[in-house]
């Protein structure tokens, strides 16, 4: 839940991770980016961002994790600067980031932080902009940023700037497994080969009830083979985890996080404990985040 002090001078927001149930790489573009199609769900693993005003223009960042860049390379800074520029403001802001989403894990933490920054500063600065206007700014900040403005499952296309709400036919518990290694998204895309076509139509996931085992059998990720070439350990981890889970285990995005799904929380908890014991990897049980009701378009 968002929190704000009585005078409206500070605002704390939570910034969710995401997983990709299905990810198709459509083509490599002339500008070096790739067009994709992906069914994405935000999940209940959160970073926390606290914003407060400062007198000097620009953004001052701090974080509880030393590995996070605090300069203009951080997407929080880029989002704040882009919003101030678009609004014609010379505002200053401080942001304290508490990092819980693994860096380089394919969970979209940086993009989520950027989207939460736009939402928070839209409120803190009293702009009152609708989501559609924030989404236009988000698309310029980063490819995956717009998806986090929807507040629920989406299908994203293009570089990620084209987003539409989705209604997946499954809801339950998801276990995230963190190998503890960073995988470079750029390196994974460089390893992608156009002939490695896998998967099916994203439409089969919509409003079609399924149990978790069947649902995971439908999932696919065309970035999984190149991610495993970039980080070969992912192959053995995924194979071992699938044996323990008795179902498909997927890489999220470009990796390195692995995940699978269960219908009951007790099943998810049991698998998370078994996975920790047998692989010595960190695990986390999460839920999909449902869409928020919106009246701002």
Short mmCIF file of C-alpha atoms in Angstrom, two decimals, residues 24-232:
data_model
loop_
_atom_site.label_atom_id
_atom_site.label_comp_id
_atom_site.label_asym_id
_atom_site.label_seq_id
_atom_site.Cartn_x
_atom_site.Cartn_y
_atom_site.Cartn_z
CA UNK A 24 8.09 -14.73 -28.38
CA UNK A 25 10.87 -12.84 -30.13
CA UNK A 26 9.30 -11.72 -33.40
CA UNK A 27 12.28 -10.17 -35.16
CA UNK A 28 15.47 -8.20 -34.81
CA UNK A 29 14.82 -4.59 -35.84
CA UNK A 30 17.02 -2.33 -37.92
CA UNK A 31 17.59 -0.08 -34.89
CA UNK A 32 19.15 -2.95 -32.92
CA UNK A 33 16.12 -3.61 -30.72
CA UNK A 34 13.85 -6.65 -30.98
CA UNK A 35 10.11 -6.83 -31.42
CA UNK A 36 8.52 -9.24 -28.98
CA UNK A 37 5.14 -10.54 -27.82
CA UNK A 38 4.82 -11.51 -24.18
CA UNK A 39 2.20 -12.37 -21.59
CA UNK A 40 3.44 -10.75 -18.39
CA UNK A 41 2.14 -10.81 -14.83
CA UNK A 42 3.36 -8.60 -11.98
CA UNK A 43 3.92 -10.57 -8.77
CA UNK A 44 4.00 -9.85 -5.05
CA UNK A 45 7.74 -9.31 -4.65
CA UNK A 46 8.38 -5.62 -4.14
CA UNK A 47 11.05 -2.97 -4.00
CA UNK A 48 10.10 0.07 -1.91
CA UNK A 49 10.69 3.67 -3.00
CA UNK A 50 10.29 6.70 -0.73
CA UNK A 51 10.18 10.12 -2.38
CA UNK A 52 10.53 13.51 -0.75
CA UNK A 53 11.03 17.03 -2.09
CA UNK A 54 14.37 18.80 -2.05
CA UNK A 55 15.18 22.44 -2.83
CA UNK A 56 17.66 21.91 -5.68
CA UNK A 57 16.38 20.63 -9.05
CA UNK A 58 17.22 17.07 -10.05
CA UNK A 59 17.07 13.77 -8.22
CA UNK A 60 19.16 12.51 -5.32
CA UNK A 61 19.19 8.71 -5.06
CA UNK A 62 20.16 6.42 -2.20
CA UNK A 63 19.78 2.66 -1.82
CA UNK A 64 20.31 -0.06 0.76
CA UNK A 65 22.21 -2.12 -1.86
CA UNK A 66 25.64 -0.99 -3.00
CA UNK A 67 25.29 -2.70 -6.41
CA UNK A 68 22.59 -0.29 -7.57
CA UNK A 69 23.91 2.67 -9.64
CA UNK A 70 22.91 6.02 -8.19
CA UNK A 71 23.70 8.18 -11.21
CA UNK A 72 21.85 9.00 -14.43
CA UNK A 73 22.09 5.33 -15.50
CA UNK A 74 19.46 4.43 -12.91
CA UNK A 75 15.97 4.22 -14.44
CA UNK A 76 14.51 6.02 -11.43
CA UNK A 77 16.62 9.06 -12.28
CA UNK A 78 15.77 8.79 -15.97
CA UNK A 79 12.05 8.56 -15.21
CA UNK A 80 12.10 11.54 -12.85
CA UNK A 81 14.05 13.66 -15.31
CA UNK A 82 11.79 12.66 -18.21
CA UNK A 83 8.62 13.53 -16.27
CA UNK A 84 10.01 16.87 -15.09
CA UNK A 85 11.07 17.73 -18.64
CA UNK A 86 7.70 16.73 -20.12
CA UNK A 87 5.84 18.74 -17.45
CA UNK A 88 8.13 21.76 -17.83
CA UNK A 89 9.11 21.65 -14.16
CA UNK A 90 12.39 22.36 -12.39
CA UNK A 91 11.63 20.24 -9.34
CA UNK A 92 14.02 18.47 -7.01
CA UNK A 93 13.31 15.12 -5.38
CA UNK A 94 15.03 12.58 -3.16
CA UNK A 95 14.42 8.86 -3.54
CA UNK A 96 15.39 6.16 -1.07
CA UNK A 97 15.24 2.69 -2.68
CA UNK A 98 14.94 -0.47 -0.61
CA UNK A 99 15.91 -3.27 -3.02
CA UNK A 100 14.27 -6.69 -2.77
CA UNK A 101 13.98 -7.68 -6.47
CA UNK A 102 17.23 -9.35 -7.62
CA UNK A 103 19.34 -7.35 -10.06
CA UNK A 104 19.82 -8.99 -13.46
CA UNK A 105 17.22 -11.63 -12.67
CA UNK A 106 14.74 -11.11 -15.52
CA UNK A 107 12.11 -9.77 -13.11
CA UNK A 108 11.98 -6.20 -14.43
CA UNK A 109 13.01 -4.51 -11.19
CA UNK A 110 14.58 -1.46 -12.80
CA UNK A 111 11.67 -0.93 -15.19
CA UNK A 112 9.20 -1.35 -12.34
CA UNK A 113 11.11 1.23 -10.29
CA UNK A 114 10.85 3.66 -13.21
CA UNK A 115 7.10 3.14 -13.56
CA UNK A 116 6.59 3.59 -9.81
CA UNK A 117 8.62 6.79 -10.01
CA UNK A 118 6.29 8.19 -12.67
CA UNK A 119 3.21 7.27 -10.64
CA UNK A 120 4.64 8.66 -7.39
CA UNK A 121 5.89 11.95 -8.83
CA UNK A 122 2.67 12.45 -10.78
CA UNK A 123 0.99 12.46 -7.36
CA UNK A 124 3.70 14.25 -5.35
CA UNK A 125 3.99 17.04 -7.92
CA UNK A 126 0.21 17.36 -8.27
CA UNK A 127 0.22 16.79 -12.03
CA UNK A 128 -2.91 14.64 -12.15
CA UNK A 129 -1.92 13.08 -15.47
CA UNK A 130 -3.90 10.04 -16.70
CA UNK A 131 -2.17 6.69 -17.13
CA UNK A 132 -2.11 7.05 -20.92
CA UNK A 133 -0.04 10.22 -20.68
CA UNK A 134 2.36 8.64 -18.19
CA UNK A 135 2.67 5.63 -20.51
CA UNK A 136 3.96 7.85 -23.31
CA UNK A 137 6.73 9.09 -21.01
CA UNK A 138 7.36 5.53 -19.77
CA UNK A 139 7.94 4.25 -23.32
CA UNK A 140 10.74 6.76 -23.77
CA UNK A 141 12.38 5.79 -20.48
CA UNK A 142 12.65 2.05 -21.18
CA UNK A 143 11.15 -0.83 -23.11
CA UNK A 144 9.47 -2.65 -20.20
CA UNK A 145 8.40 0.42 -18.20
CA UNK A 146 4.86 0.85 -19.64
CA UNK A 147 3.72 -2.65 -18.64
CA UNK A 148 4.02 -1.80 -14.94
CA UNK A 149 1.57 1.09 -15.23
CA UNK A 150 -1.29 -1.32 -15.96
CA UNK A 151 -1.31 -2.72 -12.44
CA UNK A 152 -2.05 -6.28 -13.58
CA UNK A 153 -1.41 -8.89 -16.29
CA UNK A 154 -0.73 -7.57 -19.78
CA UNK A 155 0.27 -8.62 -23.25
CA UNK A 156 3.08 -6.40 -24.46
CA UNK A 157 4.27 -6.04 -28.01
CA UNK A 158 6.87 -4.13 -30.01
CA UNK A 159 9.78 -3.18 -27.77
CA UNK A 160 7.31 -3.36 -24.88
CA UNK A 161 5.69 0.01 -25.51
CA UNK A 162 2.41 -1.48 -26.78
CA UNK A 163 0.49 -2.85 -23.80
CA UNK A 164 -3.02 -4.26 -23.46
CA UNK A 165 -4.70 -5.79 -20.39
CA UNK A 166 -4.84 -9.58 -20.26
CA UNK A 167 -6.98 -12.09 -18.38
CA UNK A 168 -4.92 -15.24 -17.76
CA UNK A 169 -6.96 -18.35 -17.11
CA UNK A 170 -4.95 -19.43 -14.06
CA UNK A 171 -4.44 -17.97 -10.59
CA UNK A 172 -2.49 -19.51 -7.75
CA UNK A 173 0.97 -19.47 -6.21
CA UNK A 174 4.29 -18.98 -7.97
CA UNK A 175 7.69 -20.03 -6.68
CA UNK A 176 10.63 -17.91 -7.77
CA UNK A 177 14.10 -19.46 -7.60
CA UNK A 178 17.07 -17.09 -7.60
CA UNK A 179 20.37 -18.54 -8.89
CA UNK A 180 22.24 -15.52 -7.52
CA UNK A 181 23.88 -14.63 -10.83
CA UNK A 182 23.22 -11.68 -13.11
CA UNK A 183 22.48 -12.36 -16.76
CA UNK A 184 22.98 -9.56 -19.26
CA UNK A 185 19.82 -8.90 -21.27
CA UNK A 186 21.92 -7.50 -24.13
CA UNK A 187 24.07 -10.64 -24.20
CA UNK A 188 21.00 -12.89 -24.29
CA UNK A 189 19.47 -10.98 -27.20
CA UNK A 190 22.78 -11.19 -29.07
CA UNK A 191 22.61 -14.98 -28.65
CA UNK A 192 19.02 -15.20 -29.96
CA UNK A 193 18.71 -17.04 -33.26
CA UNK A 194 15.79 -16.46 -35.57
CA UNK A 195 15.37 -20.17 -36.27
CA UNK A 196 14.68 -21.05 -32.62
CA UNK A 197 10.92 -20.71 -32.87
CA UNK A 198 9.02 -22.26 -29.98
CA UNK A 199 5.70 -21.79 -28.28
CA UNK A 200 2.17 -21.18 -29.36
CA UNK A 201 -0.41 -18.43 -29.71
CA UNK A 202 -0.69 -16.15 -26.66
CA UNK A 203 -4.46 -16.28 -27.07
CA UNK A 204 -4.61 -19.79 -25.60
CA UNK A 205 -3.73 -18.35 -22.17
CA UNK A 206 -6.70 -15.96 -22.04
CA UNK A 207 -9.77 -16.86 -19.95
CA UNK A 208 -9.03 -20.57 -20.37
CA UNK A 209 -9.13 -22.35 -17.01
CA UNK A 210 -6.26 -24.72 -16.31
CA UNK A 211 -4.57 -26.30 -13.33
CA UNK A 212 -1.02 -25.21 -12.58
CA UNK A 213 0.70 -28.26 -14.09
CA UNK A 214 -1.18 -27.86 -17.39
CA UNK A 215 -0.66 -24.09 -17.33
CA UNK A 216 3.10 -24.43 -16.95
CA UNK A 217 3.08 -26.90 -19.85
CA UNK A 218 1.70 -24.16 -22.07
CA UNK A 219 4.34 -21.60 -21.10
CA UNK A 220 7.25 -20.80 -23.39
CA UNK A 221 10.15 -18.38 -23.61
CA UNK A 222 12.16 -17.90 -26.79
CA UNK A 223 14.88 -16.19 -24.75
CA UNK A 224 15.38 -19.31 -22.63
CA UNK A 225 17.77 -21.16 -25.01
CA UNK A 226 20.02 -18.10 -25.51
CA UNK A 227 19.92 -17.36 -21.76
CA UNK A 228 21.13 -20.91 -21.10
CA UNK A 229 23.96 -20.45 -23.58
CA UNK A 230 24.99 -17.22 -21.84
CA UNK A 231 24.65 -18.87 -18.41
CA UNK A 232 25.01 -22.67 -18.85
#
